[in-house]
Short mmCIF file of the N, C-alpha and C atoms (twelve columns), coordinates in Angstrom:
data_MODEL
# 
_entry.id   MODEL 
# 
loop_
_atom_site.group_PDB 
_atom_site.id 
_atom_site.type_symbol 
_atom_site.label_atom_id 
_atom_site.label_alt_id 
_atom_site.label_comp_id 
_atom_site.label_asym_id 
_atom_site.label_seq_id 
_atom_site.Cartn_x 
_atom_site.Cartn_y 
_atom_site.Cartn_z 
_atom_site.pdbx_PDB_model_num 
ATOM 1   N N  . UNK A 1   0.841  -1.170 0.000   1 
ATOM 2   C CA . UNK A 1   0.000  0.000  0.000   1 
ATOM 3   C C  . UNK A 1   0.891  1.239  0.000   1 
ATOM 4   N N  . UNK A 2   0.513  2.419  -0.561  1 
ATOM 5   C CA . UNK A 2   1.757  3.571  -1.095  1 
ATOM 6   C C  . UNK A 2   0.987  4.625  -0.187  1 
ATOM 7   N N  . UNK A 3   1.600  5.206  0.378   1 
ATOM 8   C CA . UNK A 3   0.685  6.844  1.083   1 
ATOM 9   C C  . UNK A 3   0.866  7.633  0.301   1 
ATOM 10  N N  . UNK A 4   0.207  8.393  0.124   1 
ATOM 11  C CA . UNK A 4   -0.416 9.377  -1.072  1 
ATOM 12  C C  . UNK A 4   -0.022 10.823 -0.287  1 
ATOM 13  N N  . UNK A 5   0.886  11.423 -1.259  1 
ATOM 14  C CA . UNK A 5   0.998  13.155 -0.787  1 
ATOM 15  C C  . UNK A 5   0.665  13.451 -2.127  1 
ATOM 16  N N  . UNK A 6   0.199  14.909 -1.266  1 
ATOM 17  C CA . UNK A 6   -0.612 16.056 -2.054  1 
ATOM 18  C C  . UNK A 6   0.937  16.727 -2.751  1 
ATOM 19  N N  . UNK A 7   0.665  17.329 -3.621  1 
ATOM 20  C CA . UNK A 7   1.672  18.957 -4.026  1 
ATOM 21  C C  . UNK A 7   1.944  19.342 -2.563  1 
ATOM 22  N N  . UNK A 8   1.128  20.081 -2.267  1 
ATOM 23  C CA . UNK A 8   1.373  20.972 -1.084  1 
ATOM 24  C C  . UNK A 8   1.833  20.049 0.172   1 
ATOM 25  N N  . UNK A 9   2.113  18.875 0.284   1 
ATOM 26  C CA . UNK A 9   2.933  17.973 1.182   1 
ATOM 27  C C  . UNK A 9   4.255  18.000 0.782   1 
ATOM 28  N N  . UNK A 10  4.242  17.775 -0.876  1 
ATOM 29  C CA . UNK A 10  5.860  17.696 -1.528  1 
ATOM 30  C C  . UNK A 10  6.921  18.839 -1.193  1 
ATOM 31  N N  . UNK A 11  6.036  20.170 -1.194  1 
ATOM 32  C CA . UNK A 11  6.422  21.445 -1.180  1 
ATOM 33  C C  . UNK A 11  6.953  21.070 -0.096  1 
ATOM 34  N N  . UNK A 12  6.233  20.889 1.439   1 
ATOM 35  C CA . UNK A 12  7.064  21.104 2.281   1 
ATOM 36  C C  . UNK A 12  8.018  20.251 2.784   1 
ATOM 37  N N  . UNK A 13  7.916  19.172 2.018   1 
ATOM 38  C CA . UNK A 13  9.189  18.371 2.030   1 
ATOM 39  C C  . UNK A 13  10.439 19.342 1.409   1 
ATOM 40  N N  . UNK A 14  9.982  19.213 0.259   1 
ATOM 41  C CA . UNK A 14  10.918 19.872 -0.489  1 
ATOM 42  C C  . UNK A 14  12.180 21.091 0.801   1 
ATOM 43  N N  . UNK A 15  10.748 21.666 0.848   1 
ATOM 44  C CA . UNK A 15  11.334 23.553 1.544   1 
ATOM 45  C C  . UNK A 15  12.224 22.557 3.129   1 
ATOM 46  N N  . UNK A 16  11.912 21.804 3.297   1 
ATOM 47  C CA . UNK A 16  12.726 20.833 4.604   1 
ATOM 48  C C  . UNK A 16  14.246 20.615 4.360   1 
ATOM 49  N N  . UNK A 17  14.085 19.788 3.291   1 
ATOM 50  C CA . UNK A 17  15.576 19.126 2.399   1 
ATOM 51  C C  . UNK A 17  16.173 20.453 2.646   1 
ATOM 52  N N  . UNK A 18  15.734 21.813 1.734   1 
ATOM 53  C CA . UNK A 18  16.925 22.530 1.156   1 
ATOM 54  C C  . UNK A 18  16.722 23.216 2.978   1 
ATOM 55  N N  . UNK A 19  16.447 23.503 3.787   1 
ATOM 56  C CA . UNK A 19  16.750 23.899 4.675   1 
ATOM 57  C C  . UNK A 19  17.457 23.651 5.746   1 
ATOM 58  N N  . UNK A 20  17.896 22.053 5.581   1 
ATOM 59  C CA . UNK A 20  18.759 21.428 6.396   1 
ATOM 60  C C  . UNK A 20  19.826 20.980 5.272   1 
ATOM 61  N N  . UNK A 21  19.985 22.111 3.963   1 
ATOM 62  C CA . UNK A 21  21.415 21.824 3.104   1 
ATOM 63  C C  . UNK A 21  22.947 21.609 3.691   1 
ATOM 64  N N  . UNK A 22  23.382 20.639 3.337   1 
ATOM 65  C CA . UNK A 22  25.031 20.827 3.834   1 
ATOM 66  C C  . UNK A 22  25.686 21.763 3.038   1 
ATOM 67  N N  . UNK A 23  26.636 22.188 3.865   1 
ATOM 68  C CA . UNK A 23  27.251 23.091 3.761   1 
ATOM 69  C C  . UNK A 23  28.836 22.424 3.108   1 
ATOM 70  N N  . UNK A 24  28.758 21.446 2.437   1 
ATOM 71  C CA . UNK A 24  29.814 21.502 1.710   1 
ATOM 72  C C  . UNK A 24  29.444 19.666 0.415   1 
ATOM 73  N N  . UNK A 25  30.424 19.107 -0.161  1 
ATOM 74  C CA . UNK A 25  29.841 18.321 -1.365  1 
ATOM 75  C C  . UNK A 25  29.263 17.394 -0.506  1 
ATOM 76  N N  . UNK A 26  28.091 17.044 -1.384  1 
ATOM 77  C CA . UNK A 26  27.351 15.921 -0.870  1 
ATOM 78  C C  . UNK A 26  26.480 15.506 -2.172  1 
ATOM 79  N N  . UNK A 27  27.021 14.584 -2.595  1 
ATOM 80  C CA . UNK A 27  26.328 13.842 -3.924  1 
ATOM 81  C C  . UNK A 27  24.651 13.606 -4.236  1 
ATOM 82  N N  . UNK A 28  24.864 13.053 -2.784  1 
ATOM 83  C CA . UNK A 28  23.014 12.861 -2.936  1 
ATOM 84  C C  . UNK A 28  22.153 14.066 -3.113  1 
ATOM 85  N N  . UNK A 29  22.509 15.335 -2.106  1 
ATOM 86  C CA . UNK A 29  22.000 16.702 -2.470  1 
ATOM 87  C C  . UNK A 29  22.236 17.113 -3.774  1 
ATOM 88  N N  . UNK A 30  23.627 17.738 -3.819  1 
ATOM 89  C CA . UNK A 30  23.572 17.511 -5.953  1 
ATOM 90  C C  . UNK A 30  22.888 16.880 -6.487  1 
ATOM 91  N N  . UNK A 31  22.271 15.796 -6.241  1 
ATOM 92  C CA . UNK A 31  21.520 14.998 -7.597  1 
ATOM 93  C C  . UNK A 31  19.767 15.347 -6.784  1 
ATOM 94  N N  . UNK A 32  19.519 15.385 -5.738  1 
ATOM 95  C CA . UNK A 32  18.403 16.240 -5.470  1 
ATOM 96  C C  . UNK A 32  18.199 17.661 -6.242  1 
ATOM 97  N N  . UNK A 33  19.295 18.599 -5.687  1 
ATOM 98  C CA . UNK A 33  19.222 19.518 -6.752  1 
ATOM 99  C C  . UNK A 33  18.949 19.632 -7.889  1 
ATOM 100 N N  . UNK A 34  19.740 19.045 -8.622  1 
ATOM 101 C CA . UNK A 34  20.156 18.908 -9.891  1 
ATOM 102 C C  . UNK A 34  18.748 18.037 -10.656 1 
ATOM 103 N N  . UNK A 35  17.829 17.000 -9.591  1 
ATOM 104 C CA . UNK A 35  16.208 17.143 -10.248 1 
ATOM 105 C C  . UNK A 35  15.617 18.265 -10.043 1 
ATOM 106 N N  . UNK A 36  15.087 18.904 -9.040  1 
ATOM 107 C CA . UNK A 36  14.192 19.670 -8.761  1 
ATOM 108 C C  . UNK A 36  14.743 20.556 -9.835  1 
ATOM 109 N N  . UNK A 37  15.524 20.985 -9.857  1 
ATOM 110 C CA . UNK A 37  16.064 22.162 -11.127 1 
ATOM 111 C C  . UNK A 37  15.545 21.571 -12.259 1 
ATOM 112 N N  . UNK A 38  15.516 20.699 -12.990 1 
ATOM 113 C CA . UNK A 38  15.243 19.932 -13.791 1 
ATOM 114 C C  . UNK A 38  13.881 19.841 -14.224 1 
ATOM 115 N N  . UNK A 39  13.048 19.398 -12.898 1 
ATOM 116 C CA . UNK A 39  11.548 19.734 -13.036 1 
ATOM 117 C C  . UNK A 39  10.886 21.126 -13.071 1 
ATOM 118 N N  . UNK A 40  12.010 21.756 -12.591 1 
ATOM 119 C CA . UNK A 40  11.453 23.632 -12.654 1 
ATOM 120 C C  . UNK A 40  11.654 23.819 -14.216 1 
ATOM 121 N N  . UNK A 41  13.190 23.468 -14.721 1 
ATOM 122 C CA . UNK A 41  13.106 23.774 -16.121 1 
ATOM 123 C C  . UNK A 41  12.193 23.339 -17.391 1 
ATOM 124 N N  . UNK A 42  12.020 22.296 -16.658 1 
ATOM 125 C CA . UNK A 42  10.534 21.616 -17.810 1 
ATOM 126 C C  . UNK A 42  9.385  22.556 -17.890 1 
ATOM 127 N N  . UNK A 43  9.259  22.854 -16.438 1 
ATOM 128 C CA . UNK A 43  7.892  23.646 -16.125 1 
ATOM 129 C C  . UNK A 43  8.053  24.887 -16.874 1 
ATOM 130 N N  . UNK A 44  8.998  25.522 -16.845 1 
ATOM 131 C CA . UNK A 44  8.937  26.952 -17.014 1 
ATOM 132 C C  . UNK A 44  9.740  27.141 -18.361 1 
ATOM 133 N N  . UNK A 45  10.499 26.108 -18.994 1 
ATOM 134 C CA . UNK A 45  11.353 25.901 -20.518 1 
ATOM 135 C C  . UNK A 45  12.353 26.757 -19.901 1 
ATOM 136 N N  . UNK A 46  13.429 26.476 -19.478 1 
ATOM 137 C CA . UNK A 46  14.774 26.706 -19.407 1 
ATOM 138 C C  . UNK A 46  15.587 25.410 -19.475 1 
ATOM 139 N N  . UNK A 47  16.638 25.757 -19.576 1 
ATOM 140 C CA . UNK A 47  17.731 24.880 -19.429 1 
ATOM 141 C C  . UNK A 47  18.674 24.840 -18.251 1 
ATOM 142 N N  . UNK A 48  19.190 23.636 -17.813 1 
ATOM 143 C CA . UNK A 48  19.591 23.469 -16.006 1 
ATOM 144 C C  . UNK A 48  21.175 23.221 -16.653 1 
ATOM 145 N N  . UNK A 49  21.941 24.190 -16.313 1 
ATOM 146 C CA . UNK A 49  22.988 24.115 -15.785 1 
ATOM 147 C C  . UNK A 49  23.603 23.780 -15.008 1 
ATOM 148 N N  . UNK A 50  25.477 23.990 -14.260 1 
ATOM 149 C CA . UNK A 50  25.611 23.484 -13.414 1 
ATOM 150 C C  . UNK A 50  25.062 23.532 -12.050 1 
ATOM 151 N N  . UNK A 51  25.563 22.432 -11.343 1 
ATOM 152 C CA . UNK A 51  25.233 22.715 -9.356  1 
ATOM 153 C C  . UNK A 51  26.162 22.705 -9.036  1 
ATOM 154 N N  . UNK A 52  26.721 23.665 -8.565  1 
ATOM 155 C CA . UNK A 52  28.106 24.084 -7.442  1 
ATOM 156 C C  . UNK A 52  27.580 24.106 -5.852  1 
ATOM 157 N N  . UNK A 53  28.686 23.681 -5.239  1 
ATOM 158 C CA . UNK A 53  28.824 23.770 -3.751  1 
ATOM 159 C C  . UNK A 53  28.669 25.262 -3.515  1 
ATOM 160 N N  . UNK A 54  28.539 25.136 -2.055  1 
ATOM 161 C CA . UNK A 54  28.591 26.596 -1.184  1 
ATOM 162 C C  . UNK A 54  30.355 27.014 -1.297  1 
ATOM 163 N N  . UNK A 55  30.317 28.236 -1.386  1 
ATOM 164 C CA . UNK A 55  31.878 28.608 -1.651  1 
ATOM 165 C C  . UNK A 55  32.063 30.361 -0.907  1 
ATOM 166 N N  . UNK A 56  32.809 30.608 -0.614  1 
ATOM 167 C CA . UNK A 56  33.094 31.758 0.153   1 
ATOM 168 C C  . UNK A 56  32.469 33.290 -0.440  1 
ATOM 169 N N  . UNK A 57  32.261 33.502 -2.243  1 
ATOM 170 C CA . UNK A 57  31.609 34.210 -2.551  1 
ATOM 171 C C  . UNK A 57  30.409 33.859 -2.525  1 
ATOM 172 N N  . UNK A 58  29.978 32.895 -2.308  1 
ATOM 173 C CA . UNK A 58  28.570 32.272 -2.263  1 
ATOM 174 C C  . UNK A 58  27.910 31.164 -1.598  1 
ATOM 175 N N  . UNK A 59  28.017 31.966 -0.355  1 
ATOM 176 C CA . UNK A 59  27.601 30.115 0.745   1 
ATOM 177 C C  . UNK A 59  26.323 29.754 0.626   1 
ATOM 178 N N  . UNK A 60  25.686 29.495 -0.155  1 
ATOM 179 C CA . UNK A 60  24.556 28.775 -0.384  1 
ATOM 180 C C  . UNK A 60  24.621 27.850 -1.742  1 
ATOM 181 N N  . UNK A 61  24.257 26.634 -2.103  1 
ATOM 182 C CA . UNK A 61  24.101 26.028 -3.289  1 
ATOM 183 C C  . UNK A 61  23.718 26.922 -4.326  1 
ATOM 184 N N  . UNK A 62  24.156 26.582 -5.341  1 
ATOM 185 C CA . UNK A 62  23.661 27.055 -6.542  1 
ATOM 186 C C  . UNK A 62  22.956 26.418 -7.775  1 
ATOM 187 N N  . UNK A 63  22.535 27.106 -9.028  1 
ATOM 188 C CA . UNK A 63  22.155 26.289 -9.893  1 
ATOM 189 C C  . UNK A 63  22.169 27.429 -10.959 1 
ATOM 190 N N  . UNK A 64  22.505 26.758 -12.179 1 
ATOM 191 C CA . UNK A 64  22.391 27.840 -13.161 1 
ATOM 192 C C  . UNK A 64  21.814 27.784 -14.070 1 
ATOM 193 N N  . UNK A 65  20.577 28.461 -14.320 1 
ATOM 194 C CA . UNK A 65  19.619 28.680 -15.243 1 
ATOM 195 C C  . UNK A 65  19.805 29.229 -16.300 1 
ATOM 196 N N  . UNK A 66  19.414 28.719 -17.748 1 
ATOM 197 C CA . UNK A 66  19.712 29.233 -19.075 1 
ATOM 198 C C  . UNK A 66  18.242 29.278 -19.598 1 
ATOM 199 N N  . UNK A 67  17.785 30.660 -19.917 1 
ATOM 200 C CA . UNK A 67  16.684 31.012 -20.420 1 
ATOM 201 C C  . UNK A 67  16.692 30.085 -22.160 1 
ATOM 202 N N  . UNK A 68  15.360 29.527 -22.388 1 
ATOM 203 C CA . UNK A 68  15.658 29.225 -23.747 1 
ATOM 204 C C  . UNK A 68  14.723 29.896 -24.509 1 
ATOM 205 N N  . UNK A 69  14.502 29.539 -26.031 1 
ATOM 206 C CA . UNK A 69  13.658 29.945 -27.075 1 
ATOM 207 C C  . UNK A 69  12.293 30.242 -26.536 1 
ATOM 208 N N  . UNK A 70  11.960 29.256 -25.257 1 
ATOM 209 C CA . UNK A 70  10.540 29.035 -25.229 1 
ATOM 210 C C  . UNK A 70  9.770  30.007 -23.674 1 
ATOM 211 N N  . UNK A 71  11.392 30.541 -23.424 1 
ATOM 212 C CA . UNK A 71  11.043 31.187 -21.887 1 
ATOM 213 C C  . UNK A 71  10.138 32.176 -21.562 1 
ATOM 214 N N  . UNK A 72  9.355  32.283 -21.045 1 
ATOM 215 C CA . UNK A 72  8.523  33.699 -20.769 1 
ATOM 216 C C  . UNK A 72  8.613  34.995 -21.504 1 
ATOM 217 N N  . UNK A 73  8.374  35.547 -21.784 1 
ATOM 218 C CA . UNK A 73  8.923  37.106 -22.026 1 
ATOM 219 C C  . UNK A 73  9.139  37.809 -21.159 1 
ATOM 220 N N  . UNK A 74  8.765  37.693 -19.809 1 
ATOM 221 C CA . UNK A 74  9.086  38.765 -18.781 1 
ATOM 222 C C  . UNK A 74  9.509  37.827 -17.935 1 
ATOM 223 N N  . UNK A 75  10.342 36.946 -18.562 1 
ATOM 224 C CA . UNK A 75  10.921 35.942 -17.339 1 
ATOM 225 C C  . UNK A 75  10.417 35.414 -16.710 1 
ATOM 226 N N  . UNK A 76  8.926  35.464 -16.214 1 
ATOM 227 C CA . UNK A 76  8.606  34.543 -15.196 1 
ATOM 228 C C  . UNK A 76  9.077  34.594 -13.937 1 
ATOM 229 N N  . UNK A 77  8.982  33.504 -12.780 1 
ATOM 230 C CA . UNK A 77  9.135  33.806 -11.458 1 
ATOM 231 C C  . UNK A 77  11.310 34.183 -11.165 1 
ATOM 232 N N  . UNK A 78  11.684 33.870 -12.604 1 
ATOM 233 C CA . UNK A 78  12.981 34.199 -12.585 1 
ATOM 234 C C  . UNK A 78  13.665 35.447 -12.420 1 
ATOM 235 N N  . UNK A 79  12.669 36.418 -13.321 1 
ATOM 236 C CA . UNK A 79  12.985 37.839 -13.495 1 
ATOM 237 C C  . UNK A 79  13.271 38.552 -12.243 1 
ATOM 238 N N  . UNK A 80  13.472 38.550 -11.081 1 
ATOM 239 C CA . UNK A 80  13.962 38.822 -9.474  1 
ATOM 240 C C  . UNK A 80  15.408 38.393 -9.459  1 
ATOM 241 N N  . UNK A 81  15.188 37.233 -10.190 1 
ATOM 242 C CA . UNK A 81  16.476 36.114 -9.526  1 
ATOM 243 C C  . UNK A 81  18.034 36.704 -9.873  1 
ATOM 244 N N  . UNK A 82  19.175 36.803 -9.396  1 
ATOM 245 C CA . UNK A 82  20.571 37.145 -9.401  1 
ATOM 246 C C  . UNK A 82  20.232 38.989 -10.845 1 
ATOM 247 N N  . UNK A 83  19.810 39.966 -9.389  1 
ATOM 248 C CA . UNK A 83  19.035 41.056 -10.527 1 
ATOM 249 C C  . UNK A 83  20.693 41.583 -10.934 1 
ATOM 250 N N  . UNK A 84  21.793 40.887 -11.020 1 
ATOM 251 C CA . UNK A 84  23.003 41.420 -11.671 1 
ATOM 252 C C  . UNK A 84  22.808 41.300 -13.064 1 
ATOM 253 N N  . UNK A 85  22.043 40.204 -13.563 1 
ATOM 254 C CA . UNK A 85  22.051 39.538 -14.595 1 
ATOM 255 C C  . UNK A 85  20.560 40.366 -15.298 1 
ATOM 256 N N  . UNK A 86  20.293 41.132 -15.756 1 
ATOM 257 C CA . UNK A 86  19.204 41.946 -16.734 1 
ATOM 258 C C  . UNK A 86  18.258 40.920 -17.130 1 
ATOM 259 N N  . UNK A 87  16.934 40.962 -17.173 1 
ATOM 260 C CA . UNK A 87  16.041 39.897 -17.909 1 
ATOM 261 C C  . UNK A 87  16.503 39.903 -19.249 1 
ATOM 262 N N  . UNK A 88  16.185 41.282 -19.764 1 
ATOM 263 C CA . UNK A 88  16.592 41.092 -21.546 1 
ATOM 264 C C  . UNK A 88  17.594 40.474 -21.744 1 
ATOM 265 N N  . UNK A 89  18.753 40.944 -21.120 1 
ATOM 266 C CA . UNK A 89  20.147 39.971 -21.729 1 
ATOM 267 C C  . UNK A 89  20.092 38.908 -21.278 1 
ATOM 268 N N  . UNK A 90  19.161 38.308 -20.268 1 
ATOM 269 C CA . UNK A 90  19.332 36.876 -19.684 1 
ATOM 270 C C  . UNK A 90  18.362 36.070 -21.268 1 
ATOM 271 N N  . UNK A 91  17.273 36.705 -21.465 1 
ATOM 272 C CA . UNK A 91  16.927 36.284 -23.051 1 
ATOM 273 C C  . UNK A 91  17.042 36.475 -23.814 1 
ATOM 274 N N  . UNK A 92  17.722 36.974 -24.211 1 
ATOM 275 C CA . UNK A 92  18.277 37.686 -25.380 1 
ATOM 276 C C  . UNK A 92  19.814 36.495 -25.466 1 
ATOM 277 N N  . UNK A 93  20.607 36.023 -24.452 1 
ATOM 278 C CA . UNK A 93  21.335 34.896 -24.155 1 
ATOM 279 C C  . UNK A 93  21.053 33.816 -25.091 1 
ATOM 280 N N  . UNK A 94  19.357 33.404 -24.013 1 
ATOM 281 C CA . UNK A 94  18.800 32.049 -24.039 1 
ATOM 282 C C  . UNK A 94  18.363 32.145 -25.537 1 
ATOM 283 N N  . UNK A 95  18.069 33.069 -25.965 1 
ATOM 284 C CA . UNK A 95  17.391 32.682 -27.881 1 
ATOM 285 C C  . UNK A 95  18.744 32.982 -28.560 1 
ATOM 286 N N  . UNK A 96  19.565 33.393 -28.505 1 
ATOM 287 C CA . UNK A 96  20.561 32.855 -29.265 1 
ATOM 288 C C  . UNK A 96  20.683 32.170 -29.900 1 
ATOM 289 N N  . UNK A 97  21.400 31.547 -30.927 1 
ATOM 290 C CA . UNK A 97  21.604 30.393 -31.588 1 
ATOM 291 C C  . UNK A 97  22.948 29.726 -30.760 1 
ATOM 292 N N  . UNK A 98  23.645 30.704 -30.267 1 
ATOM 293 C CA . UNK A 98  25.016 30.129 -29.784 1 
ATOM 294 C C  . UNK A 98  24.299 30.234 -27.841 1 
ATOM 295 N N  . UNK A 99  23.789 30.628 -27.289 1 
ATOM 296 C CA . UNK A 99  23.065 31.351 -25.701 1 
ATOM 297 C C  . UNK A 99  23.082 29.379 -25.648 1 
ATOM 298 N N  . UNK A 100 22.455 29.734 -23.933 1 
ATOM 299 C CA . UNK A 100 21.975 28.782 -23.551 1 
ATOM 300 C C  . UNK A 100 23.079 28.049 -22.830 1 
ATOM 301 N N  . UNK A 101 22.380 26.760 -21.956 1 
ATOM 302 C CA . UNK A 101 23.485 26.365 -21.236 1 
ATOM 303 C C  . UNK A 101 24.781 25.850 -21.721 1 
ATOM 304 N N  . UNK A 102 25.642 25.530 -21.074 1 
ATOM 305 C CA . UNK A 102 26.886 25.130 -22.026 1 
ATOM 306 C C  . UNK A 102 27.561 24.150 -21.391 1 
# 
């Protein structure tokens, strides 16, 4: 017999995991990451780049998102995200012929 979660159970699994993240490599988290990124990019058409460790310019995990052909026009829930990086040039990147992850 399988117990059945809702979305809104997964979520707070989810928001659990990344809140008790290690703070340095751990394979199994990378490849956690490295889905959930995966299922965001399906959802929203980007492309999942790398997952880096926590590192002294940046102690928190990372993930790197490549806007593609099919991305929002106003970015979507991304357009906030690392505001160093401009929406336009973050798509203007991703539709490239050469843009996109690498």
């Amino acid at each position: 017999m399988a117990k059945i979660a809702t979305d809104v159970e997964l979520a707070a699994i989810i928001t659990g995991i990344v809140a008790d993240a290690p703070q340095h490599e751990e394979p199994r988290y990378r490849m956690f990451l490295d889905t959930i990124a995966e299922a965001i990019g399906a959802y929203h058409c980007l492309a999942i780049g790398a997952v880096m460790t926590p590192a002294e310019d940046l102690p928190q995990w990372t993930v790197a998102l490549h806007a593609t052909i099919d991305t929002a026009d106003d970015g979507g829930p991304f357009a906030l995200i690392d505001p160093d990086l401009g929406v336009k040039d973050w798509l203007a990147e991703g539709r490239s012929e050469t843009g996109g992850a690498q």
